[in-house]
Amino acid sequence: MKRFWLRLPEKNDYLEITATNNKLSLFESSTEEVYTVDIGNYSLEKLRDNLVSKGLDARIGEIKAPKSSKFIVLFLDNSYTNVNGSFVTFTGGIESIDTGDRQEENIIHI
């Protein structure tokens, strides 16, 4: 299982998803799967729920060190090599990709 940690804008009380920032592409070898996030204003929890409704294993993650930072974390099969799209650009890009080997005591899944 790979975890793709997507950064969030610093002000993330609510996120405005529009037609210009709602595409999420997942790459598995040479195959691309495209997801469209519904347009609207979202709290982090509502955004996670929207991604889950699309069939994605999405969670909110928080890393406590060196400072508290929240992320949208996508849990994907190891065969996935990358994620991108206007949604990833909007959120701030990929912070990291790991296979669960991060220090778990510093991670909270909300």
Short mmCIF file of C-alpha atoms in Angstrom, two decimals:
data_model
loop_
_atom_site.label_atom_id
_atom_site.label_comp_id
_atom_site.label_asym_id
_atom_site.label_seq_id
_atom_site.Cartn_x
_atom_site.Cartn_y
_atom_site.Cartn_z
CA MET A 1 0.00 0.00 0.00
CA LYS A 2 1.30 3.45 -0.94
CA ARG A 3 0.30 6.64 0.80
CA PHE A 4 0.26 9.83 -1.26
CA TRP A 5 0.36 12.86 1.07
CA LEU A 6 -1.23 15.89 -0.63
CA ARG A 7 -0.42 19.26 0.92
CA LEU A 8 -3.26 21.56 1.85
CA PRO A 9 -3.39 25.35 1.54
CA GLU A 10 -2.42 27.10 4.79
CA LYS A 11 -5.94 28.45 5.16
CA ASN A 12 -7.91 25.23 4.94
CA ASP A 13 -11.01 25.99 7.02
CA TYR A 14 -12.86 25.55 3.77
CA LEU A 15 -11.64 24.85 0.28
CA GLU A 16 -13.38 26.16 -2.84
CA ILE A 17 -13.40 23.56 -5.59
CA THR A 18 -14.15 24.98 -9.04
CA ALA A 19 -14.06 23.68 -12.61
CA THR A 20 -10.44 24.83 -12.83
CA ASN A 21 -9.15 22.81 -9.85
CA ASN A 22 -11.27 19.68 -9.63
CA LYS A 23 -9.37 17.04 -11.68
CA LEU A 24 -7.37 14.29 -9.98
CA SER A 25 -5.36 11.83 -12.08
CA LEU A 26 -3.96 8.57 -10.73
CA PHE A 27 -1.28 6.76 -12.71
CA GLU A 28 -0.80 3.01 -12.66
CA SER A 29 2.01 2.08 -15.05
CA SER A 30 0.87 3.64 -18.33
CA THR A 31 -2.81 3.79 -17.37
CA GLU A 32 -4.41 7.03 -16.16
CA GLU A 33 -7.59 7.15 -14.07
CA VAL A 34 -9.22 10.58 -13.85
CA TYR A 35 -11.52 11.59 -11.02
CA THR A 36 -13.58 14.79 -10.83
CA VAL A 37 -14.18 16.37 -7.44
CA ASP A 38 -17.64 17.93 -7.25
CA ILE A 39 -17.65 21.73 -7.41
CA GLY A 40 -18.43 23.54 -4.15
CA ASN A 41 -17.06 24.79 -0.84
CA TYR A 42 -15.68 22.05 1.40
CA SER A 43 -14.51 21.54 4.91
CA LEU A 44 -11.68 18.99 5.09
CA GLU A 45 -14.10 16.33 6.29
CA LYS A 46 -16.59 17.03 3.50
CA LEU A 47 -13.79 16.98 0.92
CA ARG A 48 -12.58 13.61 2.23
CA ASP A 49 -16.14 12.28 2.07
CA ASN A 50 -16.44 13.44 -1.56
CA LEU A 51 -13.22 11.61 -2.50
CA VAL A 52 -14.41 8.48 -0.68
CA SER A 53 -17.73 8.64 -2.56
CA LYS A 54 -15.68 8.47 -5.79
CA GLY A 55 -14.21 5.14 -4.65
CA LEU A 56 -10.91 6.44 -3.26
CA ASP A 57 -9.44 5.52 0.12
CA ALA A 58 -8.86 9.09 1.30
CA ARG A 59 -8.18 10.23 4.85
CA ILE A 60 -7.09 13.35 6.62
CA GLY A 61 -3.61 12.95 8.03
CA GLU A 62 -1.73 15.17 10.42
CA ILE A 63 1.99 15.14 11.03
CA LYS A 64 2.90 16.45 14.48
CA ALA A 65 6.59 17.09 13.89
CA PRO A 66 8.24 19.51 13.30
CA LYS A 67 4.95 21.47 13.36
CA SER A 68 1.38 20.29 12.98
CA SER A 69 0.46 20.04 9.33
CA LYS A 70 -2.69 18.52 7.84
CA PHE A 71 -2.83 16.60 4.59
CA ILE A 72 -5.24 14.71 2.40
CA VAL A 73 -3.77 11.19 2.29
CA LEU A 74 -4.65 8.83 -0.55
CA PHE A 75 -4.09 5.13 0.19
CA LEU A 76 -3.46 3.32 -3.11
CA ASP A 77 -2.13 -0.03 -4.28
CA ASN A 78 1.64 -0.27 -4.71
CA SER A 79 1.16 -0.38 -8.48
CA TYR A 80 0.27 3.35 -8.56
CA THR A 81 3.24 5.48 -9.47
CA ASN A 82 1.96 9.06 -9.36
CA VAL A 83 -0.97 11.39 -8.81
CA ASN A 84 -1.42 14.79 -10.40
CA GLY A 85 -3.97 17.12 -11.94
CA SER A 86 -5.42 20.53 -11.18
CA PHE A 87 -6.67 19.33 -7.78
CA VAL A 88 -3.14 18.34 -6.70
CA THR A 89 -1.77 21.68 -7.93
CA PHE A 90 -4.53 23.53 -6.05
CA THR A 91 -3.83 21.74 -2.78
CA GLY A 92 -0.11 22.52 -2.98
CA GLY A 93 1.31 19.38 -4.54
CA ILE A 94 2.55 16.09 -3.15
CA GLU A 95 4.40 16.37 0.15
CA SER A 96 5.61 12.79 -0.02
CA ILE A 97 4.87 9.23 -1.08
CA ASP A 98 5.55 6.40 1.34
CA THR A 99 4.69 2.78 1.95
CA GLY A 100 3.75 3.15 5.59
CA ASP A 101 7.31 3.32 6.87
CA ARG A 102 6.96 6.78 8.41
CA GLN A 103 7.13 7.10 12.18
CA GLU A 104 3.52 6.29 13.01
CA GLU A 105 3.56 8.06 16.38
CA ASN A 106 3.85 11.36 14.47
CA ILE A 107 0.84 10.64 12.25
CA ILE A 108 -2.80 10.97 13.12
CA HIS A 109 -5.49 9.75 10.74
CA ILE A 110 -8.64 11.70 11.41
#
